[in-house]
PDB file of C-alpha atoms in Angstrom:
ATOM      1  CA  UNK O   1      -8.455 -26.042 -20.589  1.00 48.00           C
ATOM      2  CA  UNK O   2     -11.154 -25.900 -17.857  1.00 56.00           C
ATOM      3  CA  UNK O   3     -14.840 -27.306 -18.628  1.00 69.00           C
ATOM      4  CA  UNK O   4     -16.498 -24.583 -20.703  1.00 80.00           C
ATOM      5  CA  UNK O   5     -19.344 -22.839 -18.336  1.00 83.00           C
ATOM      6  CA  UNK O   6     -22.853 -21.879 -19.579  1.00 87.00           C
ATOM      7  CA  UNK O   7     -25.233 -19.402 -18.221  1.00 86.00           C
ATOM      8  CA  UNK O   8     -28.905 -18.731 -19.601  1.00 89.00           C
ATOM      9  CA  UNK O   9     -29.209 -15.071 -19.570  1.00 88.00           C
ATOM     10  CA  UNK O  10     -32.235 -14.139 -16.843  1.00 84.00           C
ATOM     11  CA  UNK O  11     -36.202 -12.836 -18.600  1.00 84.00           C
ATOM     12  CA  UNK O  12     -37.117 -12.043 -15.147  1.00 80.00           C
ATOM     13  CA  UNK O  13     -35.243  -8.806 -15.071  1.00 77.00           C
ATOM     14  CA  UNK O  14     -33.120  -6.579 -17.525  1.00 82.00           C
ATOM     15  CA  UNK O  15     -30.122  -7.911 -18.025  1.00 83.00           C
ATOM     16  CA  UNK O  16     -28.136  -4.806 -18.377  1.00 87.00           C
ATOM     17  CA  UNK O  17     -24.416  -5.282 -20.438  1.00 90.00           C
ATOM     18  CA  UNK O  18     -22.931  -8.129 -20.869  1.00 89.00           C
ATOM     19  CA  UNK O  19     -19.832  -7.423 -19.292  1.00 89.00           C
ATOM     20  CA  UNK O  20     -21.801  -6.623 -16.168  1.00 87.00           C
ATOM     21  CA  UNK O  21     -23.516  -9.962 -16.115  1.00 86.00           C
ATOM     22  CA  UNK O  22     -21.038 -11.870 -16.394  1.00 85.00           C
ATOM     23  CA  UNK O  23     -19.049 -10.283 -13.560  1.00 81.00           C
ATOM     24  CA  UNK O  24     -21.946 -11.092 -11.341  1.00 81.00           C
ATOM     25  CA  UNK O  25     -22.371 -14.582 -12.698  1.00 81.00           C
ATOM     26  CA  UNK O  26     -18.755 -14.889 -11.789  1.00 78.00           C
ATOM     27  CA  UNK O  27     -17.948 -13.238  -8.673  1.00 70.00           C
ATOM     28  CA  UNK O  28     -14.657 -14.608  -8.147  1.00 62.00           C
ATOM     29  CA  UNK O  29     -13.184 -12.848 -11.173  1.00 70.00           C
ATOM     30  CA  UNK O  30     -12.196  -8.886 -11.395  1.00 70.00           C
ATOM     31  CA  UNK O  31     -13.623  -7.106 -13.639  1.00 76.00           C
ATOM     32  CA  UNK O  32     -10.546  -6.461 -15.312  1.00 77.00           C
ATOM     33  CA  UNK O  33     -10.453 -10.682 -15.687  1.00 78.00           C
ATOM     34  CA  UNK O  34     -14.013 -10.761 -17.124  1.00 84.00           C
ATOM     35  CA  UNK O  35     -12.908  -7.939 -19.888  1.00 87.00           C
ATOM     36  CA  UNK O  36      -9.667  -9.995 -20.375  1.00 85.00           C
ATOM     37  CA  UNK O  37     -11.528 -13.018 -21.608  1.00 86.00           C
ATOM     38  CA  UNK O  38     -14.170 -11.462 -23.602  1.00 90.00           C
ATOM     39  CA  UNK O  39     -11.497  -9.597 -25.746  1.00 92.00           C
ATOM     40  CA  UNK O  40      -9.683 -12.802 -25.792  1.00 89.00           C
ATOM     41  CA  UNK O  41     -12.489 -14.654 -27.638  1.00 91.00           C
ATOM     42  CA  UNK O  42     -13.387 -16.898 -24.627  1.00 89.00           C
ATOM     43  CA  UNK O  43     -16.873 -15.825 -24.037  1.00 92.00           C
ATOM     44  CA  UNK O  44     -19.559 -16.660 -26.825  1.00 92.00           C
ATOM     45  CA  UNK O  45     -23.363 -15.082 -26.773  1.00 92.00           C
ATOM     46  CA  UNK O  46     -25.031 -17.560 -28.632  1.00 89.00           C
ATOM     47  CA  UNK O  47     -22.459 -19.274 -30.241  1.00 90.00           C
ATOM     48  CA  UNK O  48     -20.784 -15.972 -31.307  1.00 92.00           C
ATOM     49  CA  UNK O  49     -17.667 -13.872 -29.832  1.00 92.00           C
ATOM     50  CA  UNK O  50     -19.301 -11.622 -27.356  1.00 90.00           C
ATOM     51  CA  UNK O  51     -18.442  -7.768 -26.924  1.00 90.00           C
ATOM     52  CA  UNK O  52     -17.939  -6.360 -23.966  1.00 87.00           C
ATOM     53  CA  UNK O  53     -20.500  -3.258 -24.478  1.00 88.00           C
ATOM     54  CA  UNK O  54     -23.448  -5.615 -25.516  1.00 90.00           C
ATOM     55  CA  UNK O  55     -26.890  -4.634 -24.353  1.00 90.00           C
ATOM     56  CA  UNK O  56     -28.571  -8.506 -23.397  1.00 90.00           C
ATOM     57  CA  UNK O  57     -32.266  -8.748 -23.386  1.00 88.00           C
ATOM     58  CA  UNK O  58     -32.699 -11.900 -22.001  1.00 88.00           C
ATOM     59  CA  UNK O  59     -32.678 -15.780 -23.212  1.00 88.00           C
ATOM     60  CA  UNK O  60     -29.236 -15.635 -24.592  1.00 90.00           C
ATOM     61  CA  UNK O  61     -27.105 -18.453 -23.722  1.00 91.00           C
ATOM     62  CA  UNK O  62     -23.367 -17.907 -22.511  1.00 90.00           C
ATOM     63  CA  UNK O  63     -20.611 -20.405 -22.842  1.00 91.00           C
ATOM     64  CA  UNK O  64     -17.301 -19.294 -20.849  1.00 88.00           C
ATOM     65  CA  UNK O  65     -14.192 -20.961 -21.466  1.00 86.00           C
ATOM     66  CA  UNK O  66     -11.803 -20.189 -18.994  1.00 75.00           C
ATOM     67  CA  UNK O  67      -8.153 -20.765 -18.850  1.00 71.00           C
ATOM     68  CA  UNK O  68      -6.318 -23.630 -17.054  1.00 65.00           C
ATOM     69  CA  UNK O  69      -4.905 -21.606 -14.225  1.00 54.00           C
ATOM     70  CA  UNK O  70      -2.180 -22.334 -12.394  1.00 54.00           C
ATOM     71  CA  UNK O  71      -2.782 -24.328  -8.581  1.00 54.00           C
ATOM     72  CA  UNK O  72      -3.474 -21.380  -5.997  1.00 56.00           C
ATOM     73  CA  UNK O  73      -0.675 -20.593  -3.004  1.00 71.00           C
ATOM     74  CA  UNK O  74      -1.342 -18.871   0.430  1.00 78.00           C
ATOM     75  CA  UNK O  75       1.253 -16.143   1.026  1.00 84.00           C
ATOM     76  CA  UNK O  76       1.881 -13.868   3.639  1.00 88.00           C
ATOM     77  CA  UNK O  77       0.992 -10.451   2.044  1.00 91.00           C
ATOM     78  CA  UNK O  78       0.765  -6.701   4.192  1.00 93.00           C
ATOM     79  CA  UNK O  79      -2.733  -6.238   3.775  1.00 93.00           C
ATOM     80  CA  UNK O  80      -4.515  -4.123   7.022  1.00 94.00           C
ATOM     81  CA  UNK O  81      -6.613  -6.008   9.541  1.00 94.00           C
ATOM     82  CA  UNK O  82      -8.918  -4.867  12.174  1.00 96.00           C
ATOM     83  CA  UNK O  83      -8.215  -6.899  15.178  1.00 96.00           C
ATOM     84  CA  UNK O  84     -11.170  -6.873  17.673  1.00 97.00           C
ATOM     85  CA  UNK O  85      -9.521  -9.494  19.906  1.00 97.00           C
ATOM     86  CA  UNK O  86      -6.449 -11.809  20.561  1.00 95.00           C
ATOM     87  CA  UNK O  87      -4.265 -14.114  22.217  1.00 94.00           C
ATOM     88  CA  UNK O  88      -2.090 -17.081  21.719  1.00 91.00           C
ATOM     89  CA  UNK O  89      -4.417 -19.400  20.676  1.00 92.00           C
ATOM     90  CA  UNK O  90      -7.135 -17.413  18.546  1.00 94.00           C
ATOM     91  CA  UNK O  91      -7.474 -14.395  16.678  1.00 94.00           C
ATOM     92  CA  UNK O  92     -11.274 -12.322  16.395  1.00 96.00           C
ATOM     93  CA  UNK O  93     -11.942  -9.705  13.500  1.00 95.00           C
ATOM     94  CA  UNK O  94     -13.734  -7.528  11.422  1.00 97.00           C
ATOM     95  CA  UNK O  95     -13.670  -8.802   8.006  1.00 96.00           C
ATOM     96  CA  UNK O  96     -14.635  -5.812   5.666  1.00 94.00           C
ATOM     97  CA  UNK O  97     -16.948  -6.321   2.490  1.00 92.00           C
ATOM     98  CA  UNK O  98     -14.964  -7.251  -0.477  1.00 90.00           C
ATOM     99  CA  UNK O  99     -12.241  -9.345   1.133  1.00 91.00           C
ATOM    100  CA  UNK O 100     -12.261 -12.837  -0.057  1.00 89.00           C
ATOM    101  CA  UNK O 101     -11.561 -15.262   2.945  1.00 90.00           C
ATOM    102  CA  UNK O 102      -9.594 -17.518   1.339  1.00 85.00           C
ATOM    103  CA  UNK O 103      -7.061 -18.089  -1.668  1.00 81.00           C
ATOM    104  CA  UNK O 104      -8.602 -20.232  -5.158  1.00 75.00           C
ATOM    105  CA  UNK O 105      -7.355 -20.996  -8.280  1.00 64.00           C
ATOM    106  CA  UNK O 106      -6.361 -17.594 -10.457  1.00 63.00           C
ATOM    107  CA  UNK O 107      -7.293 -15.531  -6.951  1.00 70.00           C
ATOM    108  CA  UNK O 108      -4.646 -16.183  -4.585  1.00 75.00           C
ATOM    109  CA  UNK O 109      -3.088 -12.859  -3.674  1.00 84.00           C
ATOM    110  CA  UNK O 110      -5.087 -10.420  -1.168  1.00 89.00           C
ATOM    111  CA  UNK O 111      -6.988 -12.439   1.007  1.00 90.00           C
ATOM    112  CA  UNK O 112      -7.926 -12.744   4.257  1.00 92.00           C
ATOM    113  CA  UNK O 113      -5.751 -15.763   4.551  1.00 91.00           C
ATOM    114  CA  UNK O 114      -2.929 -13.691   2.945  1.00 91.00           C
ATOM    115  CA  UNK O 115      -3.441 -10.991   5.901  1.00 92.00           C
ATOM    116  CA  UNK O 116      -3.489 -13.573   8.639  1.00 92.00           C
ATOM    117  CA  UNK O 117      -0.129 -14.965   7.120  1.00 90.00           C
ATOM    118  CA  UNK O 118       1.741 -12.099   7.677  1.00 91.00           C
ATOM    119  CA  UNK O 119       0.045 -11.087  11.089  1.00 91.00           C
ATOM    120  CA  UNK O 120       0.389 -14.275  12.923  1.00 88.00           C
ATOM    121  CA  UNK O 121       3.394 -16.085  13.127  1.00 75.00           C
ATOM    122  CA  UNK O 122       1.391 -19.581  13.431  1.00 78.00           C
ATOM    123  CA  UNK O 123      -1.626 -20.533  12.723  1.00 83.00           C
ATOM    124  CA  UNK O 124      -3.758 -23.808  12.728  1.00 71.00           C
ATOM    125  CA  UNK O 125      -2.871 -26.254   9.766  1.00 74.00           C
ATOM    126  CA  UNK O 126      -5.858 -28.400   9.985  1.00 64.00           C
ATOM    127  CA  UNK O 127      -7.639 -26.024   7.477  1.00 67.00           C
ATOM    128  CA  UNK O 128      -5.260 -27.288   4.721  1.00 71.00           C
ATOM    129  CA  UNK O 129      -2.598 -25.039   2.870  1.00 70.00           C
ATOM    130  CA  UNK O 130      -5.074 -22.881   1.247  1.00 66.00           C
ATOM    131  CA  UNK O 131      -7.409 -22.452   4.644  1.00 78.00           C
ATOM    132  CA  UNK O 132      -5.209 -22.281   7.669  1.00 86.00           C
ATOM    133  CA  UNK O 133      -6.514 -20.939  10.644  1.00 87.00           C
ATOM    134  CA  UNK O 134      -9.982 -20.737   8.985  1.00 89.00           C
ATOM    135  CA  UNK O 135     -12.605 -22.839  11.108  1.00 90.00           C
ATOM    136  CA  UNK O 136     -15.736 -20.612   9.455  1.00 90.00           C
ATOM    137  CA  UNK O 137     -16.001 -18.415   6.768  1.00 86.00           C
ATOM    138  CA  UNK O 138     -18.211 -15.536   5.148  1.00 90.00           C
ATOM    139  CA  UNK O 139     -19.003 -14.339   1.648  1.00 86.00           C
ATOM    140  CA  UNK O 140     -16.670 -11.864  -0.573  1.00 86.00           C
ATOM    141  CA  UNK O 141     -19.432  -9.211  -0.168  1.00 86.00           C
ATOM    142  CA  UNK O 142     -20.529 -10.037   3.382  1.00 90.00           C
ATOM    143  CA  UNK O 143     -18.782  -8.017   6.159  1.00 94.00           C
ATOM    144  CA  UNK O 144     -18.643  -9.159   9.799  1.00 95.00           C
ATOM    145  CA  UNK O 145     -16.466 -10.779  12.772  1.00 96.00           C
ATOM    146  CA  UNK O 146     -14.829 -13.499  12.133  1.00 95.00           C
ATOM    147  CA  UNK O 147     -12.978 -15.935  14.424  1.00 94.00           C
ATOM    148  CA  UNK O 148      -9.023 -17.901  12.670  1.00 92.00           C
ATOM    149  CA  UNK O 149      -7.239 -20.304  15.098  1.00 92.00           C
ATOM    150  CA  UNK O 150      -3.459 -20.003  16.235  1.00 90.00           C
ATOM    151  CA  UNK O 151      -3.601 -24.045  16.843  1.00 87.00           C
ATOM    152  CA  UNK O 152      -5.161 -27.492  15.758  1.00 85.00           C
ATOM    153  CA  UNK O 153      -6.799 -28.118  19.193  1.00 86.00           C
ATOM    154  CA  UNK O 154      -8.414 -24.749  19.550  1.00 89.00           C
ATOM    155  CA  UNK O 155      -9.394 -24.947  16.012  1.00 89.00           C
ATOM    156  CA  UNK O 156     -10.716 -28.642  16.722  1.00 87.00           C
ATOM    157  CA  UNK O 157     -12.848 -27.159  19.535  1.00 89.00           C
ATOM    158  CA  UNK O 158     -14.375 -24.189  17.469  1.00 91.00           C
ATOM    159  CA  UNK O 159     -15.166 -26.556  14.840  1.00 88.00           C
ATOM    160  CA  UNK O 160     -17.200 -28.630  17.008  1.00 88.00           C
ATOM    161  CA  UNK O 161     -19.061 -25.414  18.655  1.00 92.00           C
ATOM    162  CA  UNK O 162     -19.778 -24.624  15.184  1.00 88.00           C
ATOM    163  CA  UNK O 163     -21.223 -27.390  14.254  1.00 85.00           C
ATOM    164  CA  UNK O 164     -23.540 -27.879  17.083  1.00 87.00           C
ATOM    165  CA  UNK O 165     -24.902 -24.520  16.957  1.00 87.00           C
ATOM    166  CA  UNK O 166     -23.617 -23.707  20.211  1.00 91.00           C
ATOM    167  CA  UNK O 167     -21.974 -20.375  19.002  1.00 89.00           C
ATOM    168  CA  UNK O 168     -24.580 -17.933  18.056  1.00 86.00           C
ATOM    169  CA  UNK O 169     -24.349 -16.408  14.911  1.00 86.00           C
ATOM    170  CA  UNK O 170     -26.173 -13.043  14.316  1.00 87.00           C
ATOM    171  CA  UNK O 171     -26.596 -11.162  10.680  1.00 84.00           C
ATOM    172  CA  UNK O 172     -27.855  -7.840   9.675  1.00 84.00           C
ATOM    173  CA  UNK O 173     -29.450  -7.222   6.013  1.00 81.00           C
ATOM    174  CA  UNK O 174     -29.979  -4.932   3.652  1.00 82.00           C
ATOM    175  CA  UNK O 175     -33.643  -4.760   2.349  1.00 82.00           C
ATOM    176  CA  UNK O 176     -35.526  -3.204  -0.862  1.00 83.00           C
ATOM    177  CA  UNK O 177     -38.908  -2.619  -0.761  1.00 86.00           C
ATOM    178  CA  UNK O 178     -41.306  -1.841   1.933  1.00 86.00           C
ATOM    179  CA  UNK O 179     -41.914  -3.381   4.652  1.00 82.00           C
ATOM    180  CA  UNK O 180     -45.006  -3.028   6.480  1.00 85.00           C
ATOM    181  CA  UNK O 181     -44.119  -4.430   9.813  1.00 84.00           C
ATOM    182  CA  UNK O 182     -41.095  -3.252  12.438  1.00 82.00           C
ATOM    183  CA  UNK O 183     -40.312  -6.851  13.463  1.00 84.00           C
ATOM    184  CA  UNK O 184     -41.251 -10.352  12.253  1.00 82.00           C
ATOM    185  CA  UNK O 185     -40.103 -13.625  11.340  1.00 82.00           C
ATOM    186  CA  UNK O 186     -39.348 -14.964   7.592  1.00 78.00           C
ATOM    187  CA  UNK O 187     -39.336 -19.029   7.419  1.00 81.00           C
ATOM    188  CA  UNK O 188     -38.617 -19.693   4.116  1.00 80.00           C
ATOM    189  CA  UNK O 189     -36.210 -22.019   2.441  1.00 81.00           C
ATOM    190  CA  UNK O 190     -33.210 -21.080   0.681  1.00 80.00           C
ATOM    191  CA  UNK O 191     -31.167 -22.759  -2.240  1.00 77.00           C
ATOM    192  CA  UNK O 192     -29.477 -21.415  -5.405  1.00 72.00           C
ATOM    193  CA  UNK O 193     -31.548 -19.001  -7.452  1.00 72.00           C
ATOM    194  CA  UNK O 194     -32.650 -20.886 -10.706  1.00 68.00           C
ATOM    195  CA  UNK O 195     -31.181 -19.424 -13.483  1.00 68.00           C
ATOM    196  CA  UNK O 196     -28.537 -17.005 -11.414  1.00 68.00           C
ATOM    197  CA  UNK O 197     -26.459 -19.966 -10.655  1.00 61.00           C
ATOM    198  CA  UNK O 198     -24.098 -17.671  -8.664  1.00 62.00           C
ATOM    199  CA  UNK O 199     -26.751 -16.380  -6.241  1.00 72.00           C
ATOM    200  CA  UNK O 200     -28.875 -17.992  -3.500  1.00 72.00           C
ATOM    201  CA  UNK O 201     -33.178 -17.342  -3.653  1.00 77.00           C
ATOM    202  CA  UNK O 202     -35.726 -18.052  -1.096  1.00 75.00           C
ATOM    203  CA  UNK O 203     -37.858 -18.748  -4.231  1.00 64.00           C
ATOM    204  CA  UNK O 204     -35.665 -22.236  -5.164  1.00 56.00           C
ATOM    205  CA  UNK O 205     -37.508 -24.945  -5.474  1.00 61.00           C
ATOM    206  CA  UNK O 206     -34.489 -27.671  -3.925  1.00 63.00           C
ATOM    207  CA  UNK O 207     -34.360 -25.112  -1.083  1.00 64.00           C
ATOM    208  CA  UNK O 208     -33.467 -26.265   2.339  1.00 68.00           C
ATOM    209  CA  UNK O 209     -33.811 -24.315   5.874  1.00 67.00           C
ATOM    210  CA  UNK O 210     -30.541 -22.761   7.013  1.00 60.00           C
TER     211      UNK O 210
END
C-alpha cells in the first residue's frame, strides 16, 4: 500500500464537489480512477468514507490511500502525432493539450512516449526506459512543440542547449481578469500554491524565479 496522501480542502475559494477536487488535486488520475477509489472506501473527508456527490465548503481534510500499482512500461501504442519536422537524428512536434509526455506508475498506456514508440523505430535511451527520446518535457494540460531525440549524442547535445538557455523557449497564456495594459512585464516568483499542492502560484512564499 502506497503512503496515504492528505489534502486540506482550500477557504480561499468554493470548493465545488468532492469528486471534482480531488481530480484536480490529482491530475494524473482519470476521473473514472478518482470515482473508483472513492466507491472503494479509499478516500476519507474527515476521517469518514467520502461520497462522490459531496458539496465541500472548505477546511475539510482528505486522506487518499491509493493502491500499490504495478511498475509502469513504455509501449509502442498507434496513437496520432503531428510531426512539424524530422530526420534521422531528431524528431519536432506539436504536443496537443491533454497528452501526458511520459508513462508513470498506474498511467502507462497513451502517452506521448507511447506515440513516439511506434513512430520511430529508434530513439535515444539515455532518457531511461520510461523517458526515451525525451530531453524536455511539458505539462498534461500544456500544448506546444516539442523536440524527442533519435540518438544519445544528439540527445546529449540538446540537453546541454537546454540547460544553458541557449534554446529559446516561448509560451502563450490564458488570462482571467482585466488587464489594463497591451504589453508589460510580470517579475514575480513562482513555487507550489500553498494549500493546492498540485498547482504552482506566483503568491508562494518558497517561490523562486523561473
Amino acid at each position: 500500500m502506497e503512503e496515504p496522501l492528505c489534502f486540506t480542502v482550500p477557504r480561499d475559494r468554493d470548493p465545488g464537489r468532492l469528486d471534482r477536487l480531488l481530480a484536480e488535486l490529482l491530475p494524473d488520475l482519470t476521473r473514472s480512477q478518482v470515482k473508483k477509489f472513492i466507491d472503494e472506501g479509499r478516500v476519507l473527508l474527515s476521517g469518514r468514507p467520502a461520497k462522490a456527490g459531496e458539496k465541500l465548503k472548505g477546511g475539510e481534510v482528505l486522506v487518499v490511500s491509493l493502491p500499490e500499482l504495478r511498475p509502469a512500461e513504455a509501449l509502442p501504442e498507434a496513437i496520432p502525432l503531428r510531426i512539424l519536422y524530422e530526420d534521422r537524428h531528431l524528431v519536432v512536434l506539436d504536443k496537443p493539450a491533454g497528452l501526458v509526455v511520459h508513462p508513470a506508475p498506474g498511467h502507462d498506456r497513451g502517452t506521448l512516449v507511447n506515440a513516439l514508440l511506434h513512430h520511430c523505430r529508434d530513439l535515444a535511451g539515455i532518457g531511461g526506459e520510461l523517458r526515451p527520446g525525451i530531453v524536455h518535457r511539458l505539462d498534461k494540460d500544456t500544448s506546444g512543440v516539442m523536440v524527442a531525440t533519435k540518438d544519445d549524442v544528439t540527445h546529449l547535445h540538446l540537453a546541454r542547449q537546454f540547460k544553458a538557455h541557449s534554446i529559446s523557449r516561448r509560451y502563450l497564456a490564458l488570462v482571467h481578469g482585466m488587464v489594463p495594459q497591451a504589453r508589460g512585464t510580470v517579475d514575480r516568483p513562482i513555487g507550489r500554491h500553498p494549500t493546492l499542492r498540485q498547482k504552482m502560484s506566483s503568491a508562494a512564499r518558497s517561490g523562486r524565479h523561473a
